[in-house]
Coordinates of C-alpha atoms in Angstrom, one line a residue:
M225 CA -18.7 33.3 -1.6
R226 CA -20.8 33.0 -4.9
G227 CA -19.4 36.4 -5.9
F228 CA -15.9 35.0 -5.6
R229 CA -16.8 32.1 -7.9
T230 CA -18.1 34.4 -10.6
V231 CA -14.7 36.3 -10.7
L232 CA -12.9 33.0 -10.7
S233 CA -14.8 31.6 -13.7
V234 CA -13.7 34.7 -15.7
T235 CA -10.0 34.2 -14.8
L236 CA -10.0 30.5 -14.7
A237 CA -9.1 30.0 -18.3
L238 CA -6.1 32.4 -17.9
M239 CA -4.8 30.6 -14.8
L240 CA -5.6 27.0 -15.7
A241 CA -2.5 26.3 -17.7
A242 CA -0.3 27.4 -14.7
F243 CA -2.4 25.8 -12.1
L244 CA -3.2 22.5 -13.6
P245 CA 0.2 20.7 -13.1
L246 CA -0.2 21.2 -9.4
F247 CA -3.2 18.9 -9.4
A248 CA -2.5 16.6 -12.4
G249 CA 1.1 16.1 -11.2
G250 CA 2.5 17.1 -14.5
P251 CA 6.4 17.3 -15.0
N252 CA 6.8 21.0 -14.7
D253 CA 9.9 22.2 -13.0
D254 CA 8.2 25.5 -12.1
C255 CA 6.0 23.6 -9.8
H256 CA 8.7 22.6 -7.5
F257 CA 8.7 24.7 -4.4
N258 CA 12.0 26.0 -3.1
P259 CA 12.6 24.8 0.4
D260 CA 14.6 27.8 1.1
S261 CA 11.5 29.9 0.9
L262 CA 9.5 27.6 3.3
Q263 CA 7.7 29.3 6.1
L264 CA 5.7 27.0 8.3
V265 CA 2.3 28.3 9.3
T266 CA -0.9 27.2 10.9
V267 CA -4.0 28.9 9.5
S268 CA -7.8 28.5 10.3
G269 CA -10.7 29.6 8.2
V270 CA -13.5 28.4 5.8
A271 CA -12.7 26.1 2.9
I272 CA -13.7 27.4 -0.6
V273 CA -13.9 24.5 -3.1
D274 CA -14.3 25.0 -6.9
T275 CA -14.7 22.4 -9.6
I276 CA -12.4 22.5 -12.5
S277 CA -13.7 19.5 -14.6
D278 CA -14.3 15.8 -14.2
G279 CA -14.5 16.0 -10.5
H280 CA -11.2 17.9 -10.1
Y281 CA -11.1 20.7 -7.6
L282 CA -9.3 23.8 -6.6
Y283 CA -9.1 24.6 -3.0
Y284 CA -8.8 28.0 -1.1
L285 CA -9.0 29.2 2.5
D286 CA -11.0 32.2 3.7
E287 CA -9.2 33.1 6.8
N288 CA -11.0 36.4 7.7
L289 CA -14.5 35.1 6.9
D290 CA -15.3 37.7 4.4
G291 CA -16.3 35.3 1.5
Q292 CA -13.0 35.9 -0.3
A293 CA -10.1 33.5 -0.6
D294 CA -6.9 34.5 1.2
Y295 CA -4.8 31.5 0.4
F296 CA -4.6 28.8 -2.3
L297 CA -4.4 25.3 -0.6
N298 CA -2.0 22.8 -2.3
F299 CA -3.2 19.2 -1.4
G300 CA -1.2 17.6 -4.3
P301 CA -2.6 15.8 -7.3
Y302 CA -6.3 14.9 -7.2
W303 CA -5.6 11.3 -6.6
Y304 CA -3.2 11.8 -3.7
Q305 CA -4.2 10.2 -0.3
P306 CA -2.1 10.1 2.8
D307 CA -0.5 6.8 3.6
S308 CA -0.8 6.9 7.4
S309 CA -4.0 8.8 8.3
T310 CA -7.7 9.0 7.4
A311 CA -7.6 12.7 6.6
T312 CA -9.6 13.9 3.6
R313 CA -9.9 17.0 1.6
P314 CA -12.4 19.6 2.9
A315 CA -15.9 20.1 1.4
D316 CA -16.9 23.6 0.4
G317 CA -17.9 25.6 3.6
D318 CA -16.0 23.4 6.1
T319 CA -14.3 25.1 9.0
I320 CA -10.7 23.8 8.9
T321 CA -7.2 24.4 10.3
V322 CA -4.2 23.6 8.1
Y323 CA -0.6 23.3 9.0
G324 CA 1.8 23.6 6.1
G325 CA 4.5 25.4 4.2
L326 CA 3.7 29.0 3.1
H327 CA 5.1 30.2 -0.2
E328 CA 5.0 33.3 -2.0
P329 CA 2.9 33.4 -5.1
V330 CA 4.6 31.4 -7.8
F331 CA 2.7 32.7 -10.9
N332 CA 1.9 36.3 -11.4
E333 CA 2.1 39.3 -9.0
G334 CA -1.1 39.8 -7.1
E335 CA -2.0 36.2 -7.0
L336 CA -2.7 34.4 -3.7
P337 CA 0.1 32.9 -1.5
V338 CA 0.1 29.1 -1.6
I339 CA 0.1 26.8 1.5
V340 CA 1.3 23.3 0.8
V341 CA -0.7 21.3 3.3
Y342 CA 1.1 19.0 5.7
E343 CA -1.8 18.6 8.2
I344 CA -5.5 19.2 8.1
N345 CA -7.4 19.5 11.4
G346 CA -4.5 17.9 13.3
Q347 CA -4.2 14.9 10.9
Y348 CA -1.2 14.1 8.8
W349 CA -1.6 14.9 5.2
R350 CA 1.9 14.6 3.6
E351 CA 5.5 15.6 4.1
P352 CA 7.3 17.1 1.1
F353 CA 10.8 16.3 2.3
H354 CA 9.9 12.6 3.2
P355 CA 12.6 10.3 1.8
F356 CA 10.5 7.5 0.6
W357 CA 13.6 6.0 -1.1
S358 CA 15.4 5.5 2.3
N359 CA 12.8 3.7 4.4
M360 CA 11.5 1.9 1.3
G361 CA 7.8 3.0 2.2
R362 CA 7.7 2.9 5.9
H363 CA 6.2 6.2 7.2
F364 CA 7.4 7.1 10.8
G365 CA 5.9 10.6 11.3
H366 CA 6.6 13.9 9.6
Y367 CA 10.0 15.1 10.2
L368 CA 9.5 18.8 10.1
R369 CA 6.9 18.5 13.0
N370 CA 8.6 16.0 15.3
K371 CA 12.0 15.4 13.8
F372 CA 11.6 11.7 13.8
H373 CA 14.3 9.3 12.7
Y374 CA 13.8 7.4 9.3
A375 CA 16.0 4.4 9.9
F376 CA 13.8 1.2 9.9
G377 CA 16.1 -1.7 10.8
W378 CA 16.1 -5.0 9.0
L379 CA 13.4 -6.6 6.9
K380 CA 12.8 -10.4 7.4
D381 CA 10.8 -10.8 4.3
S382 CA 12.3 -10.8 0.7
L383 CA 11.1 -8.6 -2.1
E384 CA 8.7 -10.1 -4.6
T385 CA 9.8 -9.4 -8.2
V386 CA 6.8 -8.1 -10.4
N387 CA 6.5 -7.2 -14.0
L388 CA 4.2 -4.2 -14.5
H389 CA 2.9 -2.2 -17.4
G390 CA 1.0 1.0 -17.3
V391 CA 0.9 4.8 -17.4
A392 CA 3.3 6.8 -15.3
M393 CA 1.9 9.4 -13.0
V394 CA 4.3 12.0 -11.6
D395 CA 3.5 14.2 -8.7
S396 CA 5.6 17.3 -9.1
T397 CA 4.0 19.3 -6.3
F398 CA 6.6 18.0 -3.8
I399 CA 10.1 19.3 -3.4
F400 CA 11.1 16.5 -5.7
D401 CA 9.1 14.4 -8.1
H402 CA 7.2 11.3 -6.8
Y403 CA 6.4 8.6 -9.2
F404 CA 3.3 6.2 -9.4
L405 CA 2.0 3.7 -12.0
D406 CA -1.6 3.4 -13.2
T407 CA -1.9 -0.3 -14.4
D408 CA -5.6 -0.3 -15.2
E409 CA -5.8 3.1 -16.9
D410 CA -8.5 4.5 -14.6
G411 CA -6.6 7.7 -13.9
T412 CA -5.6 6.7 -10.3
P413 CA -2.2 5.1 -9.2
D414 CA -2.0 1.4 -8.4
Y415 CA 1.6 1.4 -7.3
M416 CA 4.3 3.8 -6.0
L417 CA 7.6 3.6 -7.9
N418 CA 10.8 4.0 -6.0
F419 CA 13.5 5.3 -8.4
G420 CA 15.9 6.1 -5.4
P421 CA 17.1 9.6 -4.4
P422 CA 16.5 12.4 -6.9
W423 CA 20.3 12.6 -7.7
Y424 CA 20.6 8.8 -8.4
E425 CA 21.4 8.1 -12.1
P426 CA 21.9 4.6 -13.5
E427 CA 24.9 3.7 -15.5
S428 CA 22.7 2.3 -18.3
G429 CA 21.5 5.9 -19.2
A430 CA 17.9 5.0 -18.4
A431 CA 15.8 7.9 -17.4
R432 CA 12.8 8.6 -15.2
P433 CA 9.5 8.7 -17.0
A434 CA 7.5 11.8 -17.7
D435 CA 3.9 12.1 -16.5
G436 CA 1.7 10.2 -19.1
D437 CA 4.3 7.9 -20.4
T438 CA 3.4 4.3 -21.0
I439 CA 6.2 2.1 -19.4
D440 CA 7.1 -1.3 -18.5
I441 CA 8.7 -1.8 -15.0
V442 CA 10.4 -4.8 -13.4
G443 CA 10.9 -4.3 -9.6
G444 CA 10.7 -5.6 -6.1
E445 CA 7.3 -5.1 -4.4
L446 CA 7.0 -3.9 -0.9
P447 CA 3.7 -3.3 1.2
F448 CA 3.2 0.4 1.5
G449 CA -0.1 1.6 3.2
S450 CA -2.8 1.9 0.6
L451 CA -0.4 1.5 -2.3
D452 CA 2.4 -1.1 -2.6
M453 CA 5.7 0.3 -3.5
V454 CA 7.9 -1.1 -6.3
I455 CA 11.6 -0.5 -6.1
V456 CA 12.6 -0.3 -9.9
Y457 CA 15.1 -2.7 -11.3
E458 CA 14.3 -2.1 -15.0
I459 CA 12.4 0.5 -16.9
N460 CA 11.5 -0.2 -20.5
G461 CA 14.0 -2.9 -20.8
M462 CA 16.9 -0.9 -19.3
E463 CA 18.6 -1.6 -16.0
W464 CA 18.0 1.0 -13.3
R465 CA 19.2 -0.9 -10.2
D466 CA 20.8 -4.3 -9.9
S467 CA 18.2 -6.4 -8.2
S468 CA 20.8 -8.3 -6.2
F469 CA 22.2 -5.1 -4.7
F470 CA 19.6 -4.7 -1.9
G471 CA 19.1 -8.1 -0.5
P472 CA 16.6 -8.3 2.4
N473 CA 18.4 -5.7 4.4
F474 CA 19.0 -2.9 1.9
G475 CA 22.7 -2.5 2.6
G476 CA 22.4 -3.0 6.4
Q477 CA 24.5 -5.5 8.1
W478 CA 24.5 -7.4 11.5
I479 CA 27.7 -7.0 13.6
H480 CA 28.5 -9.4 16.4
R481 CA 30.6 -9.2 19.5
N482 CA 33.1 -12.0 18.7
M483 CA 33.2 -11.6 14.9
M484 CA 36.5 -12.4 13.4
T485 CA 36.4 -10.1 10.4
G486 CA 35.2 -6.5 9.7
R487 CA 31.7 -5.8 8.4
Y488 CA 30.8 -3.1 6.0
F489 CA 27.4 -1.6 5.7
H490 CA 26.3 0.8 3.1
A491 CA 23.5 3.1 2.1
A492 CA 20.8 1.3 0.0
W493 CA 21.4 3.4 -3.2
D494 CA 25.2 3.7 -3.0
S495 CA 27.6 1.1 -1.9
L496 CA 30.5 3.7 -1.6
S497 CA 28.6 5.5 1.2
G498 CA 29.1 3.3 4.2
I499 CA 30.8 2.3 7.3
W500 CA 33.3 -0.2 8.1
V501 CA 33.2 -1.9 11.6
N502 CA 36.2 -3.7 12.8
P503 CA 36.3 -6.7 15.2
G504 CA 36.5 -5.8 18.9
W505 CA 34.0 -3.0 18.5
H506 CA 32.0 -4.0 21.6
F507 CA 32.0 -1.4 24.3
N508 CA 32.4 -2.8 27.8
L509 CA 32.0 -0.9 31.0
G510 CA 33.7 -3.7 33.1
P511 CA 31.8 -4.2 36.5
I512 CA 28.8 -2.1 35.6
G513 CA 28.1 -4.5 32.6
D514 CA 27.9 -4.1 28.9
M515 CA 26.8 -0.9 27.2
L516 CA 25.8 -2.6 24.0
P517 CA 24.0 -5.9 23.1
D518 CA 26.2 -8.7 21.7
S519 CA 24.8 -8.1 18.2
L520 CA 23.8 -4.9 16.5
F521 CA 22.1 -4.1 13.1
C522 CA 23.7 -1.2 11.4
Q523 CA 22.1 0.9 8.6
M524 CA 22.9 4.1 6.6
L525 CA 20.3 6.1 4.9
Q526 CA 20.7 8.9 2.4
L527 CA 18.4 11.7 3.2
Y528 CA 17.4 15.0 1.5
P529 CA 19.2 17.9 3.3
E530 CA 16.0 19.4 4.5
N531 CA 15.3 16.3 6.4
M532 CA 18.1 17.4 8.7
P533 CA 17.7 19.9 11.7
D534 CA 18.5 23.3 10.4
G535 CA 19.8 21.7 7.2
G536 CA 19.1 24.6 5.1
K537 CA 20.9 27.1 7.4
Q538 CA 24.0 24.9 7.3
H539 CA 24.2 25.0 3.4
A540 CA 24.0 21.3 3.4
F541 CA 24.0 19.6 0.2
A542 CA 23.9 15.9 1.3
G543 CA 22.5 14.3 4.4
F544 CA 22.9 10.7 6.0
E545 CA 21.3 8.9 8.9
I546 CA 22.9 6.2 10.8
G547 CA 20.7 3.7 12.5
V548 CA 22.0 1.0 15.1
F549 CA 19.4 -1.5 16.2
G550 CA 19.4 -3.9 19.0
P551 CA 18.1 -7.5 18.7
R552 CA 14.6 -6.3 19.7
G553 CA 14.4 -3.8 17.0
N554 CA 15.0 -0.7 19.1
N555 CA 17.1 2.0 17.5
L556 CA 19.9 2.7 19.9
M557 CA 20.5 6.1 18.2
N558 CA 17.0 7.2 19.1
M559 CA 16.7 6.6 22.9
S560 CA 16.2 9.1 25.6
G561 CA 18.7 7.2 27.8
M562 CA 22.1 6.0 27.0
M563 CA 23.8 8.4 24.6
G564 CA 20.9 10.1 22.9
G565 CA 21.8 10.4 19.2
Q566 CA 25.4 9.1 19.5
L567 CA 26.9 5.5 19.9
K568 CA 30.4 4.8 21.2
F569 CA 32.4 1.8 20.2
N570 CA 35.5 0.1 21.7
N571 CA 37.7 1.0 18.5
Q572 CA 37.5 3.0 15.5
V573 CA 35.2 2.6 12.7
Q574 CA 35.9 4.0 9.1
V575 CA 33.2 6.1 7.6
Q576 CA 32.9 7.3 4.0
F577 CA 30.2 9.5 2.4
R578 CA 30.0 10.0 -1.4
F579 CA 28.2 12.8 -3.1
T580 CA 27.3 13.3 -6.7
N581 CA 28.3 16.2 -9.1
Q582 CA 24.6 17.1 -9.1
Q583 CA 24.5 17.6 -5.4
V584 CA 27.6 19.7 -5.3
E585 CA 26.7 21.8 -8.3
G586 CA 27.4 25.4 -7.6
M587 CA 29.2 24.6 -4.4
N588 CA 32.8 25.3 -3.6
R589 CA 34.3 21.9 -3.5
N590 CA 37.4 23.2 -1.6
A591 CA 35.3 24.2 1.3
I592 CA 33.5 20.9 1.8
Q593 CA 33.0 19.9 5.4
V594 CA 31.3 17.0 7.1
K595 CA 29.3 17.9 10.3
A596 CA 27.8 15.6 12.9
W597 CA 24.5 16.4 14.9
N598 CA 25.1 16.8 18.7
S599 CA 21.7 16.0 20.1
E600 CA 22.5 17.3 23.6
T601 CA 23.5 20.8 22.4
E602 CA 21.3 20.6 19.3
T603 CA 24.1 21.8 17.1
W604 CA 26.1 20.8 14.2
E605 CA 29.8 20.1 14.9
T606 CA 32.5 19.8 12.3
V607 CA 34.1 16.4 12.2
P608 CA 37.9 16.9 12.5
D609 CA 40.6 15.4 10.3
A610 CA 38.1 14.4 7.6
S611 CA 39.7 13.5 4.3
I612 CA 37.9 15.3 1.4
N613 CA 38.6 13.8 -2.0
T614 CA 37.1 16.2 -4.7
T615 CA 38.2 14.0 -7.5
D616 CA 36.2 10.9 -6.3
N617 CA 33.6 13.0 -4.5
T618 CA 34.2 11.2 -1.2
V619 CA 34.5 12.3 2.4
S620 CA 36.0 9.9 4.8
F621 CA 37.1 9.9 8.5
S622 CA 37.6 7.4 11.4
S623 CA 36.0 7.7 14.9
T624 CA 35.2 5.7 18.0
A625 CA 31.6 7.3 18.0
L626 CA 28.8 7.4 15.5
S627 CA 26.2 10.2 15.5
S628 CA 22.6 9.7 14.1
F629 CA 22.9 12.5 11.5
Y630 CA 25.8 13.8 9.2
I631 CA 25.6 16.5 6.7
L632 CA 28.0 17.6 4.0
T633 CA 28.2 21.4 3.7
S634 CA 29.9 24.0 1.6
E635 CA 29.7 27.5 0.4
A636 CA 28.3 28.9 -2.9
N637 CA 31.1 28.8 -5.4
T638 CA 33.0 32.0 -5.9
T639 CA 36.1 32.9 -7.7
S640 CA 38.8 34.9 -5.9
V641 CA 40.4 38.0 -7.3
T642 CA 43.7 36.2 -7.9
G643 CA 41.9 33.1 -9.3
E644 CA 43.9 30.9 -6.8
K645 CA 42.2 28.0 -5.0
T646 CA 43.2 26.4 -1.8
Q647 CA 44.1 22.8 -2.5
I648 CA 43.1 20.1 0.1
S649 CA 46.1 18.0 1.1
E650 CA 45.7 14.3 1.6
A651 CA 48.0 11.9 3.2
F652 CA 47.2 9.3 0.6
T653 CA 44.9 8.7 -2.5
L654 CA 43.3 5.5 -3.7
E655 CA 42.4 5.1 -7.3
Q656 CA 39.7 3.1 -8.9
N657 CA 40.8 -0.3 -10.0
Y658 CA 41.6 -0.8 -13.6
P659 CA 40.0 -2.5 -15.6
N660 CA 36.7 -2.5 -13.9
P661 CA 34.7 -4.8 -14.4
F662 CA 37.6 -7.3 -14.7
N663 CA 38.3 -10.9 -15.4
P664 CA 40.3 -12.3 -13.7
T665 CA 43.1 -9.7 -13.1
T666 CA 42.9 -5.9 -12.2
N667 CA 45.4 -3.4 -10.9
I668 CA 44.8 -1.3 -7.7
S669 CA 46.9 2.0 -7.5
F670 CA 47.5 4.4 -4.7
Q671 CA 49.8 7.3 -3.8
L672 CA 51.4 8.0 -0.4
S673 CA 52.5 11.6 0.5
S674 CA 54.8 10.3 3.2
A675 CA 56.2 7.0 4.6
A676 CA 53.5 5.0 6.4
Q677 CA 52.2 1.7 7.6
V678 CA 50.1 0.4 4.9
R679 CA 47.5 -2.5 4.4
L680 CA 45.6 -3.3 1.2
A681 CA 43.0 -5.9 1.6
I682 CA 40.1 -7.3 -0.5
Y683 CA 36.7 -8.2 1.0
N684 CA 33.5 -9.9 -0.3
V685 CA 30.1 -8.3 0.3
L686 CA 29.8 -10.3 3.6
G687 CA 32.8 -8.4 4.9
Q688 CA 35.0 -11.6 4.7
K689 CA 38.7 -10.8 3.7
V690 CA 39.5 -12.7 0.6
A691 CA 43.0 -11.4 -0.2
E692 CA 45.7 -9.1 1.2
L693 CA 48.0 -7.4 -1.3
V694 CA 50.2 -5.3 1.1
N695 CA 50.8 -5.2 4.8
G696 CA 53.8 -3.4 5.8
K697 CA 55.7 0.0 5.7
L698 CA 56.0 1.8 2.5
N699 CA 57.8 5.1 1.5
S700 CA 56.1 8.1 -0.1
G701 CA 55.4 7.5 -3.8
S702 CA 53.0 5.8 -6.3
Y703 CA 52.3 2.2 -6.1
S704 CA 50.3 -0.3 -8.2
Y705 CA 49.4 -4.0 -7.2
E706 CA 47.8 -6.6 -9.3
L707 CA 45.0 -8.7 -8.0
N708 CA 44.4 -12.0 -9.5
A709 CA 40.8 -13.3 -8.7
A710 CA 41.1 -16.5 -10.6
N711 CA 39.9 -18.3 -7.4
L712 CA 37.0 -16.0 -6.7
S713 CA 33.4 -16.2 -8.0
S714 CA 31.8 -13.5 -9.9
G715 CA 30.3 -10.5 -7.9
I716 CA 31.0 -7.2 -6.1
Y717 CA 34.1 -6.9 -4.0
F718 CA 35.6 -4.0 -1.9
Y719 CA 39.3 -3.1 -1.5
E720 CA 40.4 -1.1 1.6
L721 CA 43.4 0.9 1.9
S722 CA 44.6 1.6 5.4
V723 CA 47.3 4.1 6.0
N724 CA 48.4 4.7 9.6
G725 CA 45.0 3.6 10.7
N726 CA 43.0 5.8 8.3
S727 CA 41.0 3.9 5.6
K728 CA 39.6 4.4 2.3
I729 CA 37.3 1.9 0.5
R730 CA 36.2 1.4 -3.1
K731 CA 34.1 -1.2 -5.0
M732 CA 35.1 -3.4 -8.0
N733 CA 33.1 -5.9 -9.9
L734 CA 34.4 -9.3 -11.1
I735 CA 32.6 -10.7 -14.1
R736 CA 33.2 -14.2 -15.4

């Protein structure tokens, strides 16, 4: 073992520039491991620990007990600690068993393979695909191991707004960056910063910080294990996320058996990815009794595709989880009884998923499909009759049943010999209102490919209908209707175009 250290000391200077970002959490894109190369392994052996400087260490594993390292162990930055276990890094000479993701050498040929540690001696260490932005800091188990759901239900407490100043610490050893803030400049994080999914970009043009940047943060604080999480509202005086957007339920909504108007619930980081539930949703089995409680809390989460079962094999570029909770807080989508991953309603709900240009980059937009997870067969099934809008980056469909998981899939973008592309036909299109934001009038335009029964209605964020511009049969063609919102207060509104029972929903902003 000491001989190994002698060799290491000679080569350390050459390797340090490449290795150091793995421990310091520096913003180096080369440090992000490709999930497609992931191979899950369990390996036992003796830990070899070597000091770099200032108490920072390199970790290795000697599997065959010959005194030489066989694997490099990636435990993350030196300051990382797991949020839901008492696991610790090993000492030199400890006998350990690690479970993690095995990756081929990422530096030079002949270097050691890397194991990104997920568990050590049976205790949780970390989950590189864990969507911290979705459950706002709640850790419910490591998905790759047990395929747990991430939906967390409603929060009864409100976020406390905080103003923070400090140094950004970026952990780039995960599949995507995780951000922290050191407020007392002691080299360890004091808060975790939630900037939302990696593909989220604010309209203000604000950017995520680089490792070592001095920054000012305004955000909403949430308890999060050993570190509180701050959902970022502003960074360096620039808006990142409207603080009023989340509310106490992060886009989730209660629906009630006898509600008079529809309710819309949406993903916490995107109001255009959501589900519209109509009155009369309650499913009744007659003499057997009610299948569902009188009130349900509904929630949508945006997930990294690798959070999904076999997401990588499906060429998924976006993922979503639907959580439906009873009044006691139990997730009806995650119960061994009842329907096991699918919930049926008495009438159709309208579902819309939106994706970003970043997510679909390199994918064939004309081959996009939406698939639902069938927990009984453990397979993905294509949702029929889904409407794909490649201009607005939306996928929408109607159904009387909701599944726990949905993914958007496609194929790598290829150009045919003839250069022709298959166009996806749509029965109708709905344009973004113009102007937007507006005060007090705006125009809503749409096109119909054939005659249809049409309804165009306006709703506030509580799902209450505040106006109806169209309700009747229209011929094919283009239409534009003016909304006069002189009697409405400032805020976000939704307009729904329903054509022969199929709906599309868009958001608009009234500013006084």
